[in-house]
Amino acid sequence: MIIVLLICSEFEFRNSGYRLGFLAIDSLFNANDGKMKIKAMLPATLTSVITSGKIQNLGLIRLLDYTANDIPGKSEEKYLIVTKCEAVAPALDSVIKAEIKASNGIMLKSKQDFVAKSASQIINEQRGNAAPAARMAMTRRVHPLVSLNPYQGSWTIKVRVTNKGVMRTYKNARGEGCVFNVELTDEEGTQIQATMFNSAAKKFYDTFQMGKVYYISRGSLKLANKQFKTVQNDYEMTLNDNSEVEEARNEEAFVPETKFNFVPIDGLGAYVNQKELIDVIGVVQSVSPTMSIRRRNDNEMIPKRDITLADETKKTVVVSLWNDLATGLGQELLDMADKHPVIAIKSLKVGDFQGVSLSTISRSNVVINPDSPEATKLKSWYDSEGKETSMSAIGSGMSSSANNGSRSMYSDRVCLSHITSNPSLGDEKPVFFSTRAYISFIKPDQTMWYRACKTCNKKVTEAMDSGYWCEGCQKKDEECSLRYIMAVKVSDSTGEAWFSAFNDEAEKIVGCTADGLNELKSEEGEVNEFQTKLKEATWSSHLFRVSVSQQEYNSEKRQRVTVKGVSPIDFAAETRLLLQDISKNKTSH
Amino acid sequence: MDTSSPSAFVNGALLGRLAGRKVRTVVQVIGSEIGSVVGKTTDDVQIFVRGSSPAPLTTYVEVIGIAESDNSIRAETWTNFGNTFDPQNFNELCKLANGEFKHLFM
Ligand SMILES: [Zn+2]
């Protein structure tokens, strides 16, 4: 390991300055070791050390891992990309001069035994590296994937192909072509997607074999398209005809570590029906037998098995295992289900079946009882309290029947002004949204219920003698029940809107049945319980699922917003959504 | 709301920067010693919260008090935050409240 002592001076924070190109590299500082200066950058993953104040202007840091790069267009100048560093001492009073460097070095050396290299040494070494390719191959310095960025000169990576796509053809304005991509994983578990077009695609299609290890150089990097990205990396790679891809033989020992980025089960809602794949870790609660499901596009029967996972959020989620994972690993899980193993799964799709559910895809990776701190923690939580705890399914409360258009309370979230400022919304067919809002007013003197048939819920009329006649059932009943149909005013920070609510949703809003509310209304007394009940229902917030449609009213079209679902607020999940919005706003400005 | 003596939202990393100041944090209680509670901050730093804590404490506790060092707070107010609390959310709040959005906080 090479360690360098550097003093950062003229430290700048470039969060918003590099809007497009520097998303992942947003701190730029000058590093100085007393002899000479070199520019250096920290990747976004290290910004927390800055925001936390650990690295300050004129602070002393120790670089644990870095690469030296050319500044495009300036062959003499280099800059460092720091991938690992730690703060050694807080800010000094002034920039260190060469003559006092010695004492400084001693001070640090006494703390820990390490080899220090000066910035000038690094630069000289890097110059030496720009030697013929043959020497490169012998002494090639392999860059960790995490250090790659678009502004870097030459690099070599050593990666295993962890997913290989099929060759696809495309047709666009510029003509026809073919494309394919591979997913590459390095020893540290960092992944990147590499894409090849046309001649490069043909050249490398047979070279890249699933599971084999390669040295790759001379690719180019660009920001990953978030919409299509399947791996955790801000960048994606393009390989062209000039790129070098060379198989590394006898590399069975090169096993990429599977890097997980776990989402807690109660946080899955935010990913419903998104393209982004997620990783999950949980205790196996139950394992179903295998089922055969007919695939819609080709009618082929494929095996499926459902497992239920739980975690410390006290929520459970169903994961559908498909194909070989259902039959092979699924059987293994079934056999050990009573021992409640911990499993970690990489790359799952989050769907809206049963509100929120997970599904494996071809590249999903399942690890049973992983040897990791998260797994140990989860297991000990489960053994000590989890197994006694009552858990609820993450999808419950997010009704998912097709007719109310419900996907999940977390997808297609809008604020009220989005609905009210767009009067033609729902013109062709009803559109559905989720919105979080407060009930701000329930008019007490509105007609808020109707008399309904106890069998079919349809409106009944008073029969001539006694009882009620249902046109739908064609029969008379002595009794009827009241069902809500009410208008409620809702508010959020962007405005107000009127929602129509039917019985089940209105019951959740008001907090009692229509019959119950009617009883309160007919009670006479000092305190009007009816009014109190309605007041209690106001200024409480809910998560609403609504449909927006257009209705003719006096030959004029009017927007109608109907409540299709009401859920209580999950504050932790809402906070996560807000944090996501904040970080989205940060990157788009 | 009392604005005369504002308390800054902190996690473990921010605590040391605010020594002597009034701070507010949420810790996961992991143990106790005489006169102090050992807690884990939302960014996994072990800290000591000094002062007399009410009993019983829930898993998560909010403490408001004076930052003594990078790993200790002399608490004035203790509030049980229950057993389900999202530490990541609070940690992000601390970062935002002391970073980019500092101007929005007292
Ligand atoms: Zn009927």
XYZ file of C-alpha atoms and ligand atoms in Angstrom:
696
model
C 0.000 0.000 0.000
C 1.283 3.435 -0.881
C 0.585 6.178 1.539
C 1.094 9.818 0.896
C 0.930 12.711 3.230
C -0.695 15.716 1.820
C -2.010 18.961 3.041
C -5.077 20.227 1.374
C -5.089 23.886 0.682
C -7.351 26.090 -1.368
C -10.033 23.590 -0.783
C -13.153 24.089 -2.799
C -16.519 22.492 -2.670
C -17.924 22.038 -6.125
C -21.327 20.704 -5.646
C -23.353 22.609 -8.154
C -20.546 23.799 -10.404
C -20.144 20.558 -12.276
C -23.654 19.878 -13.197
C -23.327 17.181 -15.791
C -19.824 15.949 -16.068
C -18.724 15.993 -12.490
C -21.638 14.445 -10.731
C -19.498 11.824 -9.152
C -16.534 14.010 -8.525
C -17.603 17.037 -6.696
C -14.759 18.035 -4.516
C -11.643 19.531 -5.904
C -8.738 20.500 -3.804
C -5.077 21.143 -4.089
C -2.941 18.665 -2.294
C 0.458 19.740 -1.174
C 3.195 17.800 0.548
C 5.501 20.708 1.200
C 7.542 20.236 -1.968
C 5.067 20.615 -4.728
C 1.399 20.908 -5.401
C -0.890 18.626 -7.259
C -4.582 18.927 -7.942
C -6.738 16.210 -6.512
C -10.352 15.219 -6.549
C -12.546 13.274 -4.218
C -15.381 11.186 -5.605
C -18.910 11.790 -4.412
C -18.701 8.742 -2.168
C -16.253 10.632 0.004
C -18.160 13.887 0.310
C -19.467 12.851 3.686
C -15.973 13.137 5.122
C -15.963 16.715 3.968
C -19.443 17.665 5.016
C -18.766 16.080 8.358
C -15.832 18.416 8.736
C -13.164 15.740 8.933
C -11.324 17.217 5.974
C -10.795 20.926 6.134
C -8.775 23.591 4.424
C -5.114 23.185 5.372
C -5.924 19.882 6.982
C -3.567 16.952 6.866
C -4.836 13.806 5.215
C -3.420 10.404 4.434
C -4.164 8.952 1.029
C -4.756 5.235 1.147
C -5.712 4.701 -2.463
C -5.610 6.956 -5.478
C -4.816 7.129 -9.148
C -2.832 9.791 -10.969
C -4.366 11.079 -14.162
C -3.513 13.391 -17.011
C -5.409 16.592 -17.316
C -6.755 16.506 -20.863
C -4.831 18.916 -23.084
C -2.100 19.528 -20.545
C 0.348 16.689 -20.905
C 2.635 17.904 -18.143
C -0.032 18.312 -15.522
C -1.444 15.483 -13.467
C -4.149 15.272 -10.936
C -5.009 12.690 -8.338
C -8.277 10.926 -7.933
C -8.518 9.863 -4.346
C -10.549 6.781 -3.667
C -9.655 6.203 -0.053
C -8.307 8.651 2.452
C -8.426 9.560 6.083
C -7.942 12.751 8.005
C -4.807 12.784 10.140
C -4.764 16.225 11.719
C -7.118 19.192 11.731
C -6.482 22.469 9.965
C -3.050 24.039 10.306
C -2.485 27.753 10.623
C -0.803 28.155 7.270
C 0.440 26.276 4.261
C 3.388 24.116 5.218
C 6.700 25.255 3.773
C 9.410 22.865 2.681
C 11.735 23.623 5.598
C 9.260 22.602 8.261
C 8.192 19.489 6.433
C 10.635 17.270 8.263
C 9.267 17.872 11.706
C 5.823 17.338 10.403
C 6.758 13.996 8.951
C 8.195 12.859 12.243
C 5.106 13.812 14.108
C 2.996 11.642 11.901
C 5.415 8.796 11.644
C 5.413 8.367 15.372
C 1.717 7.788 15.200
C 1.808 4.910 12.821
C 4.389 3.094 10.806
C 3.936 3.697 7.134
C 5.735 4.535 3.938
C 5.311 8.058 2.757
C 5.713 9.068 -0.839
C 5.822 12.596 -2.036
C 3.581 13.917 -4.749
C 6.625 14.411 -7.010
C 7.541 10.757 -6.619
C 4.087 9.689 -7.702
C 4.181 11.858 -10.742
C 7.540 10.486 -11.788
C 6.335 6.966 -11.368
C 3.276 7.623 -13.434
C 5.412 9.094 -16.193
C 7.469 5.944 -16.152
C 4.298 3.975 -16.605
C 3.600 5.501 -19.971
C 5.921 2.864 -21.436
C 5.349 0.332 -24.247
C 2.342 -1.909 -24.052
C 4.409 -5.020 -23.451
C 5.758 -3.596 -20.240
C 2.255 -2.482 -19.356
C 1.057 -6.040 -19.508
C 3.796 -7.249 -17.185
C 3.518 -4.538 -14.639
C 0.074 -3.340 -15.306
C -1.357 -1.433 -12.501
C -4.949 -2.488 -12.222
C -7.317 0.334 -11.437
C -10.241 -0.326 -9.169
C -13.492 0.280 -11.054
C -14.542 2.786 -8.461
C -11.690 5.086 -9.511
C -12.660 5.305 -13.189
C -14.154 8.504 -14.539
C -14.558 10.211 -17.920
C -11.619 12.572 -17.458
C -8.966 10.008 -16.989
C -6.328 9.034 -19.459
C -5.235 5.447 -19.647
C -6.309 2.763 -17.272
C -6.533 -0.984 -17.085
C -9.189 -2.830 -15.168
C -9.413 -6.460 -14.202
C -12.962 -7.678 -14.147
C -15.157 -10.727 -14.307
C -18.103 -10.834 -16.703
C -21.071 -11.239 -14.375
C -23.752 -10.805 -16.984
C -23.693 -11.002 -20.749
C -26.521 -9.612 -22.828
C -27.700 -10.902 -26.179
C -26.786 -9.216 -29.467
C -29.606 -6.901 -30.414
C -30.183 -5.112 -33.687
C -31.578 -1.605 -33.898
C -32.745 0.785 -36.522
C -32.740 4.540 -36.211
C -32.440 7.664 -38.322
C -28.759 7.018 -38.912
C -29.249 3.514 -40.083
C -29.164 -0.014 -38.722
C -26.751 -1.542 -36.322
C -26.215 -4.006 -33.561
C -25.385 -3.623 -29.912
C -24.739 -5.747 -26.880
C -23.597 -5.163 -23.363
C -21.871 -6.915 -20.520
C -21.892 -6.314 -16.835
C -18.385 -6.279 -15.361
C -17.474 -6.748 -11.722
C -14.072 -6.125 -10.193
C -12.476 -7.712 -7.170
C -13.969 -5.125 -4.837
C -17.445 -5.934 -6.095
C -17.884 -2.654 -7.957
C -19.898 -3.123 -11.119
C -20.155 -1.284 -14.393
C -22.044 -1.865 -17.580
C -20.038 -1.861 -20.816
C -21.742 -1.387 -24.173
C -20.415 -2.198 -27.622
C -21.902 -1.061 -30.919
C -21.613 -2.426 -34.446
C -18.081 -3.504 -35.338
C -17.000 -3.416 -31.684
C -20.029 -5.507 -30.789
C -19.099 -8.093 -33.436
C -15.453 -7.998 -32.457
C -15.995 -8.631 -28.762
C -19.206 -10.655 -28.691
C -17.384 -13.979 -28.770
C -14.475 -12.721 -26.679
C -16.597 -11.979 -23.650
C -17.625 -15.198 -21.958
C -19.875 -15.246 -18.962
C -17.863 -15.820 -15.774
C -14.411 -15.289 -17.293
C -11.890 -12.693 -16.181
C -10.446 -10.001 -18.465
C -8.030 -7.114 -18.513
C -9.689 -4.202 -20.278
C -8.259 -0.860 -21.280
C -8.995 2.001 -23.659
C -12.708 2.204 -23.082
C -14.534 5.465 -22.602
C -16.803 6.454 -19.781
C -19.888 8.590 -19.648
C -22.591 9.283 -17.136
C -24.966 6.348 -16.837
C -28.504 6.794 -18.039
C -30.401 6.428 -14.785
C -33.461 5.130 -16.589
C -31.715 2.092 -17.930
C -28.998 1.450 -15.454
C -28.990 -1.952 -13.875
C -25.855 -1.720 -11.768
C -24.781 0.681 -9.053
C -22.438 2.975 -10.898
C -22.681 6.609 -11.855
C -20.895 5.820 -15.092
C -21.190 3.376 -17.925
C -18.483 2.266 -20.297
C -18.389 2.136 -24.072
C -15.867 -0.108 -25.806
C -14.925 0.553 -29.418
C -12.699 -1.145 -31.998
C -9.566 0.237 -30.381
C -10.390 -0.995 -26.932
C -8.236 -3.765 -25.557
C -9.860 -6.829 -24.082
C -7.575 -9.625 -23.008
C -8.590 -12.714 -21.118
C -6.761 -13.288 -17.858
C -6.141 -17.028 -17.627
C -5.943 -19.111 -14.482
C -7.985 -16.620 -12.565
C -10.364 -18.994 -10.780
C -9.282 -17.368 -7.540
C -10.412 -13.970 -8.751
C -13.806 -13.946 -7.128
C -15.601 -10.650 -7.149
C -17.145 -9.902 -3.865
C -20.883 -9.436 -4.249
C -21.483 -5.890 -3.138
C -24.906 -5.382 -1.679
C -26.766 -2.178 -1.240
C -29.625 -3.290 0.958
C -32.956 -1.531 1.026
C -34.898 -2.153 4.252
C -38.225 -3.864 3.606
C -40.259 -0.893 4.793
C -38.419 1.268 2.286
C -39.284 -0.841 -0.761
C -42.417 1.168 -1.573
C -40.386 3.924 -3.162
C -39.009 1.502 -5.772
C -42.300 0.014 -6.978
C -42.359 -0.344 -10.755
C -39.099 1.544 -11.129
C -36.354 0.321 -13.443
C -33.820 0.387 -10.646
C -32.981 -3.021 -9.224
C -32.588 -3.360 -5.475
C -30.847 -5.680 -3.008
C -32.564 -7.059 0.040
C -31.590 -9.034 3.128
C -34.078 -10.821 5.349
C -34.919 -13.761 7.549
C -36.817 -16.500 5.719
C -40.300 -16.762 7.225
C -41.818 -19.251 4.833
C -41.138 -21.029 1.566
C -43.893 -22.144 -0.806
C -43.896 -25.267 -2.972
C -43.000 -24.703 -6.627
C -45.715 -23.597 -9.007
C -45.773 -23.581 -12.774
C -46.625 -20.270 -14.320
C -47.422 -19.779 -17.977
C -45.315 -16.949 -19.342
C -47.444 -14.417 -21.152
C -45.275 -13.682 -24.174
C -44.436 -17.222 -25.284
C -46.814 -19.462 -23.304
C -43.890 -21.399 -21.881
C -44.397 -22.935 -18.441
C -41.799 -21.742 -15.971
C -41.271 -22.736 -12.340
C -41.841 -20.184 -9.598
C -41.562 -20.327 -5.831
C -42.539 -17.661 -3.322
C -40.561 -17.009 -0.164
C -41.459 -14.539 2.560
C -38.705 -12.450 4.122
C -38.776 -10.300 7.253
C -36.345 -7.759 8.619
C -35.879 -5.441 11.578
C -38.424 -2.987 10.200
C -40.989 -5.616 11.304
C -42.298 -5.822 7.773
C -42.439 -8.816 5.501
C -42.244 -9.053 1.752
C -42.836 -11.866 -0.717
C -39.993 -12.643 -3.113
C -40.836 -14.723 -6.186
C -37.971 -16.945 -7.279
C -38.113 -17.974 -10.929
C -36.613 -20.730 -13.036
C -33.522 -22.428 -11.607
C -33.648 -20.307 -8.480
C -37.143 -21.693 -7.792
C -36.216 -25.340 -8.316
C -32.613 -25.562 -7.102
C -31.970 -22.948 -4.470
C -35.684 -22.779 -3.662
C -35.710 -26.469 -2.715
C -32.663 -25.939 -0.539
C -34.462 -23.093 1.210
C -37.594 -25.175 1.692
C -35.538 -27.897 3.382
C -34.017 -25.446 5.827
C -36.997 -23.091 6.234
C -37.635 -24.176 9.835
C -34.177 -22.909 10.752
C -35.076 -19.459 9.425
C -31.886 -18.749 7.488
C -30.885 -15.230 6.539
C -30.667 -14.648 2.815
C -29.291 -11.752 0.826
C -30.455 -11.242 -2.739
C -28.821 -8.955 -5.253
C -30.712 -7.383 -8.172
C -34.432 -7.771 -7.622
C -37.279 -6.062 -9.386
C -39.873 -4.354 -7.193
C -43.403 -4.867 -8.473
C -46.860 -3.826 -7.334
C -48.365 -7.284 -6.896
C -49.960 -7.325 -3.417
C -48.938 -3.712 -3.037
C -45.213 -4.342 -3.002
C -43.483 -7.550 -4.032
C -40.086 -8.651 -5.256
C -39.137 -10.820 -8.173
C -35.885 -12.374 -9.284
C -34.557 -11.799 -12.791
C -31.936 -13.792 -14.661
C -29.003 -11.963 -13.081
C -30.316 -12.058 -9.502
C -27.870 -13.517 -7.043
C -28.954 -15.233 -3.827
C -26.628 -15.880 -0.903
C -27.836 -18.094 1.947
C -26.540 -17.171 5.411
C -24.010 -14.661 4.097
C -20.947 -14.075 6.207
C -21.530 -10.386 6.798
C -22.188 -8.053 9.727
C -25.694 -7.268 8.424
C -26.588 -10.948 8.378
C -25.206 -11.532 11.866
C -27.104 -8.548 13.210
C -30.321 -9.647 11.543
C -29.988 -13.199 12.807
C -29.376 -12.102 16.379
C -32.292 -9.682 16.196
C -34.514 -12.487 14.918
C -33.398 -14.972 17.560
C -33.733 -12.499 20.429
C -36.956 -10.687 19.550
C -37.875 -10.911 15.880
C -39.422 -14.362 15.992
C -41.855 -13.247 18.724
C -42.695 -9.958 17.026
C -45.837 -9.574 15.004
C -45.014 -8.447 11.506
C -47.124 -7.010 8.750
C -46.763 -7.320 5.001
C -45.252 -4.221 3.431
C -47.918 -4.258 0.730
C -50.898 -4.368 3.095
C -52.907 -1.183 3.185
C -51.946 -0.587 -0.388
C -54.902 -2.190 -2.036
C -53.976 -3.446 -5.429
C -57.146 -4.535 -7.184
C -57.031 -3.586 -10.808
C -60.272 -1.619 -10.827
C -59.126 1.127 -8.503
C -56.063 1.687 -10.618
C -53.901 1.215 -7.598
C -50.276 0.497 -8.119
C -48.831 1.453 -4.862
C -49.131 4.411 -2.609
C -45.568 5.317 -3.455
C -45.623 5.409 -7.204
C -46.940 8.305 -9.306
C -46.966 10.652 -6.349
C -48.182 14.181 -7.043
C -49.158 17.239 -5.037
C -52.625 18.771 -5.246
C -51.650 21.630 -7.534
C -50.605 19.078 -10.135
C -54.239 17.984 -10.302
C -55.981 21.348 -9.943
C -53.698 23.285 -12.285
C -54.375 20.874 -15.091
C -58.139 21.078 -15.761
C -58.116 18.716 -18.716
C -56.501 15.921 -16.719
C -58.406 12.681 -17.216
C -60.059 13.954 -20.385
C -59.813 10.737 -22.345
C -59.787 8.226 -19.559
C -59.431 8.494 -15.795
C -55.885 8.932 -14.560
C -54.631 7.792 -11.189
C -52.322 9.411 -8.679
C -51.193 9.135 -5.105
C -51.117 12.230 -2.976
C -50.464 13.017 0.654
C -52.814 15.676 2.015
C -54.768 16.910 5.012
C -58.548 16.816 5.282
C -59.248 20.513 5.708
C -63.054 20.685 5.709
C -66.083 18.400 5.742
C -69.237 20.393 5.155
C -71.615 19.205 7.888
C -74.850 20.063 6.078
C -74.151 18.173 2.865
C -76.032 15.020 1.946
C -73.298 12.657 2.940
C -74.976 9.258 2.701
C -77.701 7.343 0.961
C -79.980 4.480 1.990
C -78.527 1.282 0.616
C -79.678 -2.287 0.129
C -78.030 -4.526 2.687
C -77.450 -7.164 0.028
C -76.157 -5.264 -2.981
C -75.354 -1.755 -1.615
C -77.526 -0.163 -4.305
C -79.785 2.738 -3.496
C -83.196 1.715 -2.136
C -86.493 3.576 -2.000
C -88.996 3.631 0.847
C -91.688 1.082 0.220
C -95.331 2.089 0.332
C -96.281 0.429 3.605
C -92.999 -0.100 5.423
C -89.444 -1.182 4.638
C -87.289 -0.480 1.591
C -87.461 -1.613 -2.014
C -84.316 -2.563 -3.918
C -84.630 -2.238 -7.661
C -81.472 -4.281 -8.158
C -82.524 -7.280 -6.058
C -86.214 -6.842 -6.889
C -87.184 -7.316 -3.296
C -88.254 -5.547 -0.164
C -86.332 -5.504 3.119
C -87.440 -4.166 6.461
C -84.070 -2.565 7.023
C -81.478 -0.671 5.044
C -78.035 0.623 5.819
C -76.541 4.026 5.230
C -73.532 4.353 2.945
C -71.380 7.421 2.580
C -71.051 9.481 -0.532
C -69.429 12.703 0.536
C -67.341 15.601 -0.609
C -64.280 16.482 1.440
C -61.913 19.368 1.035
C -58.220 18.456 1.178
C -55.148 20.660 1.407
C -51.440 20.366 1.013
C -48.659 22.911 0.753
C -49.522 23.558 -2.886
C -53.264 24.135 -2.672
C -56.722 22.734 -2.070
C -59.043 20.372 -3.890
C -62.405 18.720 -3.423
C -62.408 14.926 -3.340
C -65.458 12.677 -3.592
C -65.335 9.731 -1.234
C -67.519 6.635 -1.205
C -68.380 4.453 1.713
C -65.218 2.495 2.537
C -62.868 5.403 1.990
C -65.145 7.885 3.781
C -65.322 5.525 6.765
C -61.548 5.693 7.030
C -61.630 9.471 6.726
C -64.451 10.091 9.223
C -63.555 7.290 11.593
C -66.988 5.685 11.876
C -69.719 4.178 9.711
C -72.440 6.259 8.110
C -74.989 4.561 10.375
C -72.831 5.447 13.358
C -72.515 9.063 12.299
C -76.267 9.263 11.669
C -76.883 8.088 15.205
C -74.674 10.855 16.565
C -76.530 13.346 14.424
C -79.899 12.353 15.811
C -78.694 12.611 19.396
C -79.789 15.801 21.017
C -77.822 17.462 23.727
C -75.456 20.171 24.810
C -72.516 18.876 22.841
C -73.122 18.007 19.231
C -71.212 14.748 18.826
C -71.836 14.771 15.100
C -70.048 18.100 14.663
C -67.261 16.945 16.986
C -66.709 13.777 14.947
C -66.326 15.774 11.727
C -64.003 18.246 13.400
C -61.863 15.414 14.688
C -61.540 14.117 11.153
C -60.169 17.408 9.871
C -56.494 18.332 9.952
C -55.367 14.767 9.907
C -53.205 13.699 6.999
C -53.651 10.612 4.863
C -52.148 9.049 1.828
C -54.824 9.120 -0.868
C -55.097 7.098 -4.023
C -57.288 9.136 -6.373
C -58.720 8.947 -9.857
C -59.145 12.127 -11.870
C -61.843 12.157 -14.550
C -64.000 14.623 -16.453
C -67.749 14.839 -15.881
C -70.395 16.728 -17.802
C -72.124 19.150 -15.501
C -74.738 21.500 -17.016
C -73.165 20.793 -20.421
C -69.825 21.893 -19.058
C -66.938 19.562 -18.390
C -65.682 19.497 -14.849
C -62.875 17.687 -13.176
C -63.863 15.091 -10.625
C -61.382 13.640 -8.167
C -62.517 10.404 -6.540
C -60.839 8.761 -3.571
C -59.967 5.151 -4.399
C -57.923 4.365 -1.334
C -56.912 5.884 1.995
C -53.878 4.811 4.013
C -52.337 6.104 7.191
C -49.022 7.909 6.787
C -45.866 5.848 7.208
C -43.660 8.669 8.391
C -40.338 6.909 7.912
C -41.237 5.955 4.339
C -42.491 9.480 3.624
C -39.268 10.938 4.960
C -37.282 8.702 2.653
C -39.357 9.932 -0.267
C -38.697 13.543 0.723
C -34.969 12.886 1.044
C -35.012 11.353 -2.425
C -36.758 14.461 -3.742
C -34.182 16.697 -2.106
C -31.308 14.797 -3.644
C -33.066 14.747 -7.023
C -33.450 18.521 -6.863
C -29.822 18.885 -5.904
C -28.587 16.971 -8.924
C -30.930 18.673 -11.376
C -29.890 22.207 -10.443
C -41.416 27.513 20.553
C -38.401 28.588 22.496
C -35.882 30.105 20.110
C -33.643 31.639 22.751
C -31.438 28.604 23.013
C -31.415 26.689 19.733
C -30.003 23.187 19.593
C -28.276 21.980 16.444
C -29.148 18.598 14.936
C -26.043 16.436 15.098
C -24.900 12.913 14.383
C -21.688 11.435 15.701
C -19.457 12.994 13.078
C -20.815 16.480 13.719
C -20.676 16.310 17.493
C -16.998 17.169 17.841
C -17.364 20.326 15.770
C -19.915 21.750 18.144
C -18.194 21.237 21.493
C -19.643 23.634 24.033
C -22.766 24.207 21.965
C -26.272 23.014 22.588
C -27.042 20.017 20.403
C -29.816 17.539 19.728
C -29.354 13.971 18.601
C -31.013 10.588 18.588
C -29.118 7.562 19.835
C -29.775 3.878 19.998
C -29.266 2.895 23.624
C -26.678 0.132 23.865
C -25.822 0.209 27.536
C -25.413 2.296 30.623
C -22.785 3.149 33.164
C -23.039 5.090 36.372
C -24.220 8.551 35.470
C -24.231 7.992 31.749
C -25.868 6.076 28.949
C -23.846 4.539 26.151
C -25.529 5.171 22.831
C -24.896 4.632 19.170
C -25.497 7.623 16.950
C -27.263 7.326 13.620
C -23.869 7.229 11.893
C -22.642 4.415 14.148
C -20.453 6.387 16.516
C -20.469 5.298 20.122
C -21.074 8.222 22.475
C -21.688 8.798 26.176
C -24.720 10.727 27.260
C -24.152 12.059 30.770
C -26.827 13.063 33.211
C -29.675 11.294 34.916
C -31.769 9.466 32.392
C -35.408 8.671 33.007
C -36.305 4.987 33.310
C -37.139 3.015 31.359
C -35.497 4.123 28.131
C -36.770 2.894 24.791
C -34.401 1.634 22.099
C -34.125 5.095 20.578
C -33.816 8.207 22.694
C -33.570 11.840 21.737
C -31.235 13.856 23.907
C -30.786 17.617 24.009
C -27.811 19.004 25.861
C -24.334 20.450 25.665
C -21.739 18.789 23.437
C -18.750 18.092 25.673
C -16.446 16.389 23.207
C -16.619 14.372 20.030
C -18.095 11.480 21.970
C -20.024 12.950 24.842
C -23.068 15.045 25.564
C -24.260 16.388 28.910
C -27.986 15.866 28.474
C -30.649 18.198 29.779
C -33.680 16.691 28.098
C -34.365 13.033 27.374
C -37.241 11.902 25.197
C -38.087 8.308 24.442
C -38.473 7.880 20.691
C -39.758 4.300 20.858
C -38.340 1.130 19.411
C -38.924 1.776 15.739
C -37.074 4.758 14.473
C -35.365 5.255 11.153
C -31.745 6.140 11.897
C -30.852 6.707 8.238
C -33.510 9.382 7.886
C -32.308 11.218 10.965
C -28.724 10.952 9.801
C -29.580 12.498 6.455
C -31.439 15.269 8.269
C -28.328 16.026 10.329
C -26.196 16.216 7.221
C -28.620 18.518 5.423
C -29.159 20.697 8.496
C -25.443 21.266 8.900
C -24.496 21.354 5.264
C -26.262 22.728 2.285
C -29.428 23.746 4.093
C -27.806 25.153 7.199
C -29.421 28.525 6.591
C -32.854 26.983 7.144
C -31.973 25.871 10.639
C -31.360 27.902 13.750
Zn -80.193 -4.976 -3.425
